[in-house]
Coordinates of C-alpha atoms in Angstrom, one line a residue:
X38 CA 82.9 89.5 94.3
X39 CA 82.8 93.2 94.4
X40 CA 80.4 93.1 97.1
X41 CA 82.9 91.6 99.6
X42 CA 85.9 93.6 98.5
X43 CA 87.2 91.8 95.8
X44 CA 90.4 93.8 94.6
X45 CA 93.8 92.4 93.6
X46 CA 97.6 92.9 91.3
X47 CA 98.8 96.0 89.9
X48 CA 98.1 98.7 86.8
X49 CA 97.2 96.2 84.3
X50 CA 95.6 93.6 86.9
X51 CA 93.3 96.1 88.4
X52 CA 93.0 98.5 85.9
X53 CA 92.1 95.6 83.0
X54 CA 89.7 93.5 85.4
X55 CA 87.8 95.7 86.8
X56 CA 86.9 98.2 83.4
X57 CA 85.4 95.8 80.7
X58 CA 84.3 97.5 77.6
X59 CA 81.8 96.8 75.3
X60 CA 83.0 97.1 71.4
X61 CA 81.2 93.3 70.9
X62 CA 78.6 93.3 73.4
X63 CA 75.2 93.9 73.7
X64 CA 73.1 95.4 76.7
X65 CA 69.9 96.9 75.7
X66 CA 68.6 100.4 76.3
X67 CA 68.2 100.0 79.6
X68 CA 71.5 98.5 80.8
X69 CA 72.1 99.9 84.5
X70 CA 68.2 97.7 85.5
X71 CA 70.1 94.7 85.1
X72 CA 73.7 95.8 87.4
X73 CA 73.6 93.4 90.6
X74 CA 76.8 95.2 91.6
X75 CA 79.1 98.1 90.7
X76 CA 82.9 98.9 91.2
X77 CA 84.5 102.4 91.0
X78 CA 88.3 103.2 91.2
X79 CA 89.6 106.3 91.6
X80 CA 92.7 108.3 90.1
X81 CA 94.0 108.1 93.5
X82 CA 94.2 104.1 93.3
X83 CA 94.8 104.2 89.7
X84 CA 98.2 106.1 91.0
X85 CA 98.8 104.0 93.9
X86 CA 98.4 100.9 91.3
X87 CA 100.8 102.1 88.8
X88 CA 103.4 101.7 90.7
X89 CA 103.4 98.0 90.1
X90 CA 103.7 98.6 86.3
X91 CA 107.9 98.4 86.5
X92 CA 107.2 94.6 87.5
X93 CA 104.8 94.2 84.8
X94 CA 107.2 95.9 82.1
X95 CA 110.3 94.3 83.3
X96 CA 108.6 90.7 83.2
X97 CA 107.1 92.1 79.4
X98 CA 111.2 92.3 78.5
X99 CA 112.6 89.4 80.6
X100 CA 110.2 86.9 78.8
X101 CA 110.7 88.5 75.4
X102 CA 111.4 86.1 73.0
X103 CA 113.9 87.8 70.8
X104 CA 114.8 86.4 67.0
X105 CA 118.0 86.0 65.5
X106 CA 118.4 89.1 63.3
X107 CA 119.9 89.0 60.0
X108 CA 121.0 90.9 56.9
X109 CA 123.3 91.7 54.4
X110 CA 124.3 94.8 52.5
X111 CA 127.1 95.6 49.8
X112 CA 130.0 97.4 50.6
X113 CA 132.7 99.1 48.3
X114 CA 135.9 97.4 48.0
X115 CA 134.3 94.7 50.8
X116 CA 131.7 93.3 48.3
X117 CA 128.5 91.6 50.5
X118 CA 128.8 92.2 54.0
X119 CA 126.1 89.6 55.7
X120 CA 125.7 89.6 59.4
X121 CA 123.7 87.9 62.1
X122 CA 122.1 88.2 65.9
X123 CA 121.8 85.2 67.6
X124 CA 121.2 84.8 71.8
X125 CA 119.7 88.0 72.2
X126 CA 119.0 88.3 76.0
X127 CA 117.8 91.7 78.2
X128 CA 120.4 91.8 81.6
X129 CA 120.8 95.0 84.1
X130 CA 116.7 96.4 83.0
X131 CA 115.4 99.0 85.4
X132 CA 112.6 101.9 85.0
X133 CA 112.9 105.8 85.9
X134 CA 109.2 106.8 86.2
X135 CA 106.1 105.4 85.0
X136 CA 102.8 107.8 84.6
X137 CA 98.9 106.8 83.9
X138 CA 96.1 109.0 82.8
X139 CA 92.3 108.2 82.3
X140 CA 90.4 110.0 80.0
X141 CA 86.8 110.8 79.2
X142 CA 85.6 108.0 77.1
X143 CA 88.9 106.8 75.9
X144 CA 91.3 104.0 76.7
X145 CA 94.1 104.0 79.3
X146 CA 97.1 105.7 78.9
X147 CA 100.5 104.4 80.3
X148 CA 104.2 106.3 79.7
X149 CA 106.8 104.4 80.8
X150 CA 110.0 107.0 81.0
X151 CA 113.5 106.2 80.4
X152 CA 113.5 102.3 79.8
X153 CA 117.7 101.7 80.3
X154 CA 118.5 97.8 79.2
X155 CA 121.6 96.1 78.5
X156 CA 121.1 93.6 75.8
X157 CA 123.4 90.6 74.8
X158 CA 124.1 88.6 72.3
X159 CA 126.1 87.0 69.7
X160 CA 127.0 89.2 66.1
X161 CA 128.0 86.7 63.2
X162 CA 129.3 88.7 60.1
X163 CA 131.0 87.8 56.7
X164 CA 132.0 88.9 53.7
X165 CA 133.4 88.1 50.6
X166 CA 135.9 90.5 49.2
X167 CA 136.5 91.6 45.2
X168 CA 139.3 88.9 45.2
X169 CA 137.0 86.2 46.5
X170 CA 138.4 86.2 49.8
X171 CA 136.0 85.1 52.6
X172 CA 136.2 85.7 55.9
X173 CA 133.7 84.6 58.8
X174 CA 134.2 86.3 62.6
X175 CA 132.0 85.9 65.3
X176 CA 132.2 88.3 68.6
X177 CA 130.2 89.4 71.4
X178 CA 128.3 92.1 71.6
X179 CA 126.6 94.5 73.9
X180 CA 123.7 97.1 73.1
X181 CA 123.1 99.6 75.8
X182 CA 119.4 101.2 75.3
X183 CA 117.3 104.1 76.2
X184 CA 113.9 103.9 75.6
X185 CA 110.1 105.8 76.6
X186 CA 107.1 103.6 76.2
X187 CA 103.9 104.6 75.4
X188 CA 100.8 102.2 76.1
X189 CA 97.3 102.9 74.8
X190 CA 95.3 100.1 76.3
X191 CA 92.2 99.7 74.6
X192 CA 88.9 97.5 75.8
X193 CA 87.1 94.9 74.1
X194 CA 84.2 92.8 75.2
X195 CA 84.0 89.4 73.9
X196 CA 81.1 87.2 75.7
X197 CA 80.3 89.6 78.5
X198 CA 84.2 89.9 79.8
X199 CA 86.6 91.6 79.5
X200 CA 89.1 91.6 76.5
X201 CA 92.2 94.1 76.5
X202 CA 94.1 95.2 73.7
X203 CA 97.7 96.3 74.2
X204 CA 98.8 96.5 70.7
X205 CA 98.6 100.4 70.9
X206 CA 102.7 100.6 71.9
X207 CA 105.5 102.7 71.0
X208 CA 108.9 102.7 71.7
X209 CA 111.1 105.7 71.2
X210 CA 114.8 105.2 71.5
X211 CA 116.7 107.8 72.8
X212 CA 120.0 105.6 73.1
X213 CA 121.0 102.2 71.0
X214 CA 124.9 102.1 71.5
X215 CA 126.6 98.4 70.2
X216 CA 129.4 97.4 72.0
X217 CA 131.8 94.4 70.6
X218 CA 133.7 92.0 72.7
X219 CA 133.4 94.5 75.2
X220 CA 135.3 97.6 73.6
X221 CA 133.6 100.6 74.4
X222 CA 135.9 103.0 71.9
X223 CA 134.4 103.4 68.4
X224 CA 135.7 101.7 65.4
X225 CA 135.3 101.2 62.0
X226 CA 133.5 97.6 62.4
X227 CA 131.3 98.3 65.2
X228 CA 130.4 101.9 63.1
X229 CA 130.0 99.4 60.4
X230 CA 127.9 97.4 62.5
X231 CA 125.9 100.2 64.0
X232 CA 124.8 101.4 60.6
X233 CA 123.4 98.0 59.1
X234 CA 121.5 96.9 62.6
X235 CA 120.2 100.0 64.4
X236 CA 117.0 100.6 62.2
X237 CA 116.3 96.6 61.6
X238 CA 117.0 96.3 65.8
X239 CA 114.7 99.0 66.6
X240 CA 111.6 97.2 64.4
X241 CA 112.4 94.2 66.3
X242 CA 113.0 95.2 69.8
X243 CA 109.4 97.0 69.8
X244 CA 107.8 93.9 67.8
X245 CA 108.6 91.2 70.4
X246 CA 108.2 94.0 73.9
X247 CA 104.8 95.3 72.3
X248 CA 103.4 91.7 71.4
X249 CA 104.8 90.5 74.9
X250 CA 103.3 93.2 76.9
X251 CA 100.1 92.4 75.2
X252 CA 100.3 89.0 76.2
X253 CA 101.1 89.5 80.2
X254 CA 98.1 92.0 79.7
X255 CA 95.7 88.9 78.5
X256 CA 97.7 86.6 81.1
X257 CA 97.2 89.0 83.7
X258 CA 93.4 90.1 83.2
X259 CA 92.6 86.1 83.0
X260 CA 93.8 85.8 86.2
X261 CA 91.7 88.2 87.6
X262 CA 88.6 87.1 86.3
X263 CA 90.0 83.4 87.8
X264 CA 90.3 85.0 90.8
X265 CA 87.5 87.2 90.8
X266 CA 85.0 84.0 89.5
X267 CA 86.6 81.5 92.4
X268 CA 86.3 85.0 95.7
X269 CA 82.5 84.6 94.8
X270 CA 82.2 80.9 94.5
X271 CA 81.4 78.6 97.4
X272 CA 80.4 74.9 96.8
X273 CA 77.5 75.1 94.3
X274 CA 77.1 78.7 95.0
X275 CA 78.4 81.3 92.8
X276 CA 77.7 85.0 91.6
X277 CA 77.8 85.7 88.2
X278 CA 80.0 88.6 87.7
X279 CA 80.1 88.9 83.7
X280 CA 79.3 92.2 82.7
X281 CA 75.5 94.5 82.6
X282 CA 77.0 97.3 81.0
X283 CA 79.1 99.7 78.9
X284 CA 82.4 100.6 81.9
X285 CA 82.8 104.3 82.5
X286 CA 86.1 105.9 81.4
X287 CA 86.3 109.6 83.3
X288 CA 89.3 111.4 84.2
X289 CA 88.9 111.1 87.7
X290 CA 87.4 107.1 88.1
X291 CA 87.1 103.8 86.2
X292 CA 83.7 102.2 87.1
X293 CA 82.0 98.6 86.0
X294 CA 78.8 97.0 86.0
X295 CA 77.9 93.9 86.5
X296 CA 75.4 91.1 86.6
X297 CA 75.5 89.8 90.3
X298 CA 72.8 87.3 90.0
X299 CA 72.8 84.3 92.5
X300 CA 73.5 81.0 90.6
X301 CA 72.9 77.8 92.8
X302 CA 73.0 74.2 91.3
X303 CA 70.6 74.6 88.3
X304 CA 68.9 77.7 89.1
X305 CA 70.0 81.6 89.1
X306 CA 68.0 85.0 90.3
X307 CA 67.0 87.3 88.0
X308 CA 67.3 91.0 88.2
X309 CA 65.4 93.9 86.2
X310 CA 64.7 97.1 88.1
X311 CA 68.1 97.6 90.0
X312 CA 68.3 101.1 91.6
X313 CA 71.5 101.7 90.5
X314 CA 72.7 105.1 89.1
X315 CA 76.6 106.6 88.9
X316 CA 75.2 109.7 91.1
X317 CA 74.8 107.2 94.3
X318 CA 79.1 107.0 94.3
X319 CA 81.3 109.7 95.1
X320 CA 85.1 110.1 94.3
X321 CA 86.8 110.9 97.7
X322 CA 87.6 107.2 98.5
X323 CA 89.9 105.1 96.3
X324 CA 88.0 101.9 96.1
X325 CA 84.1 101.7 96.0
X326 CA 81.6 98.7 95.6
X327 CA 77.8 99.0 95.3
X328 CA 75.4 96.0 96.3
X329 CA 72.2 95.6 95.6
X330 CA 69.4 94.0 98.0
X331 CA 68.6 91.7 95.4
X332 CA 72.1 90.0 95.7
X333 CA 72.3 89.8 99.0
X334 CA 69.2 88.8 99.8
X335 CA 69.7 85.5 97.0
X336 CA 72.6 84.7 98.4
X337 CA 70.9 84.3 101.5
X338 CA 68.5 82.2 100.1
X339 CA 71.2 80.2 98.2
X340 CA 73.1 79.6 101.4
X341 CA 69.3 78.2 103.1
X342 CA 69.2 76.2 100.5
X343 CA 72.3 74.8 100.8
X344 CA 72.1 73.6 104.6
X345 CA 74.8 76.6 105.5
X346 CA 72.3 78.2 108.2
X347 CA 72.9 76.2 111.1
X348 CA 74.6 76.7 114.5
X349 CA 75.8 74.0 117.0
X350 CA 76.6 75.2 120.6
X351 CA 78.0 73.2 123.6
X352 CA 80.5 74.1 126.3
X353 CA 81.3 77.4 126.9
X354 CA 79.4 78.8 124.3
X355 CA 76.3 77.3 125.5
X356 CA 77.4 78.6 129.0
X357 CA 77.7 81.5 128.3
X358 CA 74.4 82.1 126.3
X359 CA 72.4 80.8 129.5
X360 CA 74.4 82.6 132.0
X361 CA 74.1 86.4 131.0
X362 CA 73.3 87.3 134.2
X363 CA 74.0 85.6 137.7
X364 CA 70.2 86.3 139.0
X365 CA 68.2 83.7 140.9
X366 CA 65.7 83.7 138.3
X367 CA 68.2 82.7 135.5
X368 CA 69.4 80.1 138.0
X369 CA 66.1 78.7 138.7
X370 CA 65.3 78.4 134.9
X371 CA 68.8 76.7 133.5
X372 CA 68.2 74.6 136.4
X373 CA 64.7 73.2 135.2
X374 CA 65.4 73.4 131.4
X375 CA 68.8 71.4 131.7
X376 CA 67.6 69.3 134.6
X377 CA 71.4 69.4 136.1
X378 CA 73.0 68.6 133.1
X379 CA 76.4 69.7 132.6
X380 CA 76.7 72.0 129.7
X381 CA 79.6 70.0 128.4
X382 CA 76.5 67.2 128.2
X383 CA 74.2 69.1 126.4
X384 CA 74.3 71.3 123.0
X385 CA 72.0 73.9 121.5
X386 CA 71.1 73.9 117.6
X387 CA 70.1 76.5 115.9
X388 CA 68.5 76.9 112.0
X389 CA 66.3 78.7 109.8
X390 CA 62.7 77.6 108.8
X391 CA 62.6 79.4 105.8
X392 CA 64.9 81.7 103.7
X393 CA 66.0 84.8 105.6
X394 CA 64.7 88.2 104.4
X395 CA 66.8 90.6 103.3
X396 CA 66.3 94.8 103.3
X397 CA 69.0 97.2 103.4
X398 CA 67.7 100.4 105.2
X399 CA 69.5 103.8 106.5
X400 CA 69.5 102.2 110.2
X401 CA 71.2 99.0 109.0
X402 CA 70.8 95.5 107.2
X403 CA 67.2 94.1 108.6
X404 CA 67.2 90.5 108.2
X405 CA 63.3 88.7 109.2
X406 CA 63.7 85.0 109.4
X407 CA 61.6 81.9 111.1
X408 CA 64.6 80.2 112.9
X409 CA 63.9 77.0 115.5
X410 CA 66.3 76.5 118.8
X411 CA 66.6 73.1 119.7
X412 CA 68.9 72.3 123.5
X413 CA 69.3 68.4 123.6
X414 CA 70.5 66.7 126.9
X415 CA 73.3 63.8 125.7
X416 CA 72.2 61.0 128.3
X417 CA 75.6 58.0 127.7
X418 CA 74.4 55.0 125.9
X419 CA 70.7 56.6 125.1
X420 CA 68.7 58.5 122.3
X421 CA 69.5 62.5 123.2
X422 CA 67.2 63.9 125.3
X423 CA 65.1 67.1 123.5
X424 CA 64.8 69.6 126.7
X425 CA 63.5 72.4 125.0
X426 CA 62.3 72.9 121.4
X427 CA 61.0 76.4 120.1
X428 CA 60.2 78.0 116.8
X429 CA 60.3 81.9 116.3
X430 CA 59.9 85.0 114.2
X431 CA 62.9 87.4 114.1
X432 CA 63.6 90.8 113.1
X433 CA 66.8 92.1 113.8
X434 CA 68.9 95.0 112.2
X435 CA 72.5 94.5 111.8
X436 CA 75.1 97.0 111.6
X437 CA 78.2 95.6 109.4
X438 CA 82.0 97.4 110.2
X439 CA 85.4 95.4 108.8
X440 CA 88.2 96.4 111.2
X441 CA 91.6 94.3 111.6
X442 CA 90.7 92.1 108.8
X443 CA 87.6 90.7 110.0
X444 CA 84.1 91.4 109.5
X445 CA 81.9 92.5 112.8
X446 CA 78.2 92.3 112.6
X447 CA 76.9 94.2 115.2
X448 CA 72.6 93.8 116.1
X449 CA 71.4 97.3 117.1
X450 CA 67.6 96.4 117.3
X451 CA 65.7 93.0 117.1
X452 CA 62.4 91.8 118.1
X453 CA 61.2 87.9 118.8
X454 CA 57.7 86.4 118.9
X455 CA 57.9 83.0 119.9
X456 CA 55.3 80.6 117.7
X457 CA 56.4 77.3 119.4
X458 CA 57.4 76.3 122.7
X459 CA 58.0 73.1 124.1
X460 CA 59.9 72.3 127.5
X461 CA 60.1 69.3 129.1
X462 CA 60.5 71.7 132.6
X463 CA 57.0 73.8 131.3
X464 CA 55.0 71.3 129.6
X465 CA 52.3 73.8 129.7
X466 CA 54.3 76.6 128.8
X467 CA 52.8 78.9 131.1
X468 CA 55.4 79.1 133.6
X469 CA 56.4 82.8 133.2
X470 CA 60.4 82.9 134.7
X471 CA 61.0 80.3 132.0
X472 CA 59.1 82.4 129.5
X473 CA 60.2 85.8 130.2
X474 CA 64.1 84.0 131.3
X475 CA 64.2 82.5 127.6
X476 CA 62.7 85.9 125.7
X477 CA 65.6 87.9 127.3
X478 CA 67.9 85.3 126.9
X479 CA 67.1 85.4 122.6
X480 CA 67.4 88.9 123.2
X481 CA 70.5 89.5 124.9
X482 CA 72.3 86.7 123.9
X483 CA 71.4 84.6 121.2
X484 CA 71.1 87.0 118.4
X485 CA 74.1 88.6 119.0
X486 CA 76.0 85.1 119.5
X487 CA 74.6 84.0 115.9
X488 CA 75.1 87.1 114.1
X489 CA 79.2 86.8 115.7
X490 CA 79.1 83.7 114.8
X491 CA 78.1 84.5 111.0
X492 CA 80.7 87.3 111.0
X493 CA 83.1 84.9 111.9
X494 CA 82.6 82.3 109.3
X495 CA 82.3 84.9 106.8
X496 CA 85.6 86.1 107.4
X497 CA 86.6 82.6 107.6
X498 CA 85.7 82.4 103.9
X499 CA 86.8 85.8 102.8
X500 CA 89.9 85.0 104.0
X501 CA 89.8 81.7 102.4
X502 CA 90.0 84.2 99.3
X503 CA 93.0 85.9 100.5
X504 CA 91.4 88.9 101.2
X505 CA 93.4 89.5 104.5
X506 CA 96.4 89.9 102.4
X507 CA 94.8 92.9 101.2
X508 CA 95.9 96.7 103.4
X509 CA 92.2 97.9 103.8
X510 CA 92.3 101.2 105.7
X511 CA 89.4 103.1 106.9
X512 CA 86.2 100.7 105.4
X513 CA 83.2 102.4 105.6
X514 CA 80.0 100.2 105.0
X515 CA 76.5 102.2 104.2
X516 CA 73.3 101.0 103.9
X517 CA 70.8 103.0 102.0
X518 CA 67.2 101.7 101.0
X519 CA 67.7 99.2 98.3
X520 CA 71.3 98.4 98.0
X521 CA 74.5 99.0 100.2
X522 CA 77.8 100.8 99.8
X523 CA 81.6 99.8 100.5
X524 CA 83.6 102.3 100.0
X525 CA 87.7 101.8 101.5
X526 CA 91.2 102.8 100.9
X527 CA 94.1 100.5 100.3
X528 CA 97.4 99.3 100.4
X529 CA 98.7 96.9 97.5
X530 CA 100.6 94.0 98.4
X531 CA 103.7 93.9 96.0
X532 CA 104.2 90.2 96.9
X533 CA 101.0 88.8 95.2
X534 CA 102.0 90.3 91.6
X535 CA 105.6 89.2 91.7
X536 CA 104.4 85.4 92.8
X537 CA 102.1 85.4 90.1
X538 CA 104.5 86.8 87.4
X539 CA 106.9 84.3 88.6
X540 CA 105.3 81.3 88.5
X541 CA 103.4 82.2 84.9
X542 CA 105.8 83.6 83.1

């Protein structure tokens, strides 16, 4: 999802997956109420991405299927000359340059400079001289090329995604030299040759690259949508990423809109006043993905729903979350609360009540929630034994950084009012160094053990998604009232687009 910093494969990949246009969709006049999130890119990675359009191109060539090309002419004194192509296959294919350009409002442009193949084959030819006399040869042939290509890429929308149209390609040939059975000095049958096959070899060559290109396009932007559809997905929760609105073309960005609604099991959040406007993202970063509170905050209640806010600790955990501080009074109270148990014996649980809520302010992420804190005492061969049960209110705002490929959530301010309390060592729950010991303790401790411990299993699962594949330098994450900002540079790992073109291709 865009959210989490969702970004993968090369010029047509990126470029294709994340700008979906919107020739056969409908958003109302009011599209941007309805954007759950929002993805800018900006020349800069448009640049860096191009670079991965020589894979892209040579794979469009290798996987050409070329025809067998045929014809016939007459000939004076030679009568009818036919001739025919047969094995046609692209060897030694390498790229010069290769340049993109965005433009206001208008489709993608990709040149492609100084395309130099070697193409082989088989030439059949015959003829039937003025005597009758027919004669069948067939040699070997080589065809060295030049060639610019010029790309147009034009977006469609077809049920809210994206649908890209390649067709838009020219080839210019600069060179088209035939070579038979490996002779490089001219003669009168490969001049013969040259003459019938250049213009009908031209046609074909940018027939099968064009319609080939196009295809790796639509085989490409699939994938991403796959991909993009299975990083937000997890169990019976999933964000619906399809699109809320026209894409922006501008010289200097590529941005998208779309849906972000919450879909658990049968049921999906709705959203209709987003605050999102273009003016909230600037252009000095390469990557940028906009939030909104709304999407955050029904994932959290999708992930309540779904049993996934709940935290076991035993052993050194738990250890370490009763001993913050070597003080008498702390030794007094885990003394009476675990009645000498061993921690190793004994394990904390902790859960939300209700669904967590969710506000993104200047200071942070403020998350309120009604979360219980249950420590058992495992007694061998017995029911466990509940030593201390309490229910609470907590506020707490969290501060959210991603630094060597994991996520850190960091509490800088929280507040707890206890609602419940029941000890087995305070049955009247008056006894203030257990009191005052377990309010510091929540404080201190706890909430910054649970919110590590939900940093860790999110990066967990956004690993899971292959995100630490990714080069993310310099993330900055900003909370503003109403929706948050992710905003990053990056480094594109060549690897993923070759193993994909590889094994789909």
């Amino acid at each position: 999802v865009c959210w989490a910093g969702r970004m993968v494969l090369g010029t047509f990949s990126i470029l294709l997956g994340l700008v979906q246009a919107a020739a056969a969709c409908e958003f109302g006049p009011f599209p941007y109420r309805g954007t759950g999130i929002a993805c800018r890119m900006t020349k800069p990675a448009a640049l860096l991405l191009n670079r991965e359009t020589a894979q892209v191109i040579q794979a469009a060539f290798r996987n050409a299927q070329f025809p067998n090309i045929t014809g016939e002419r007459s000939m004076r004194l030679l009568g009818r000359v036919a001739y025919g192509l047969s094995g046609i296959q692209v060897n030694d294919l390498s790229i010069e340059r290769s340049e993109v350009e965005l433009k206001d409002d208008s489709a993608i442009h990709i040149s492609i400079r100084n395309v130099t193949a070697l193409f082989k084959g088989t030439l059949t030819y015959g003829y039937a001289g003025a005597w009758f006399l027919q004669l069948f040869h067939s040699v070997d042939f080589e065809i060295e090329s030049s060639i610019d290509l010029q790309l147009n890429i034009n977006l469609m929308c077809q049920k809210d995604q994206v649908a890209p149209d390649a067709s838009d390609c020219y080839l210019t040939f600069h060179k088209l030299t035939l070579h038979l059975q490996g002779d490089k000095q001219p003669g009168w049958l490969k001049q013969l040759f040259t003459d019938f096959i250049s213009f009908t070899l031209k046609l074909v060559l940018k027939r099968e690259v064009c319609k080939e290109i196009n295809a790796v396009a639509q085989t490409l932007t699939n994938y991403i949508l796959d991909l993009a559809a299975n990083f937000v997905r997890d169990g019976d929760i999933a964000v619906d990423i399809s699109l809320a609105s026209d894409p922006v073309i501008k010289a200097t960005y590529i941005e998208s809109h779309h849906k972000g609604t919450v879909l658990y099991k049968n049921s999906s959040s709705r959203l209709s006043d987003s605050v999102f406007s273009p003016s909230l993202l600037t252009e000095s970063r390469m990557l940028y993905f906009w939030l909104s509170e709304h999407s955050l905050s029904s994932l959290a209640a999708a992930a309540f729903l779904d049993g996934q806010l709940l935290l076991n600790l035993r052993g050194e955990k738990l250890q370490e979350l009763f001993e913050m501080e070597d003080t008498e009074v702390q030794r007094k109270a885990v003394q009476m609360i675990f009645q000498g148990t061993s921690y190793n014996d004994s394990v904390a649980k902790v859960w939300s009540l209700s669904q967590p809520q969710i506000s993104f302010q200047p200071e942070g992420t403020v998350v309120r929630s009604s979360v219980a804190v249950e420590v058992s005492i495992l007694l061998a061969g017995e029911e466990p034994l509940v030593a201390l049960y309490m229910e609470k209110e907590i506020t707490a705002t969290i501060q959210a950084t991603y630094a060597d490929k994991k996520l850190i959530l960091q509490p800088v301010d929280s507040s707890v009012e206890i609602k419940v309390f029941k000890c087995t060592a305070d049955p009247s729950g008056e006894d203030p160094s257990i009191q005052n010991f377990l309010q510091n303790m929540i404080l201190v401790a706890g909430i910054p053990e649970v919110t590590s411990s939900v940093g860790s299993a999110l990066t967990s699962l956004l690993n899971s998604k292959r995100l630490d594949l990714f080069d993310i330098i310099d993330p900055e994450i900003i909370t503003r009232e109403g929706y948050v900002i992710v905003q990053l540079d990056f480094g594109f790992p060549s690897h993923l687009l070759l193993n994909f073109l590889e094994k789909s291709l």
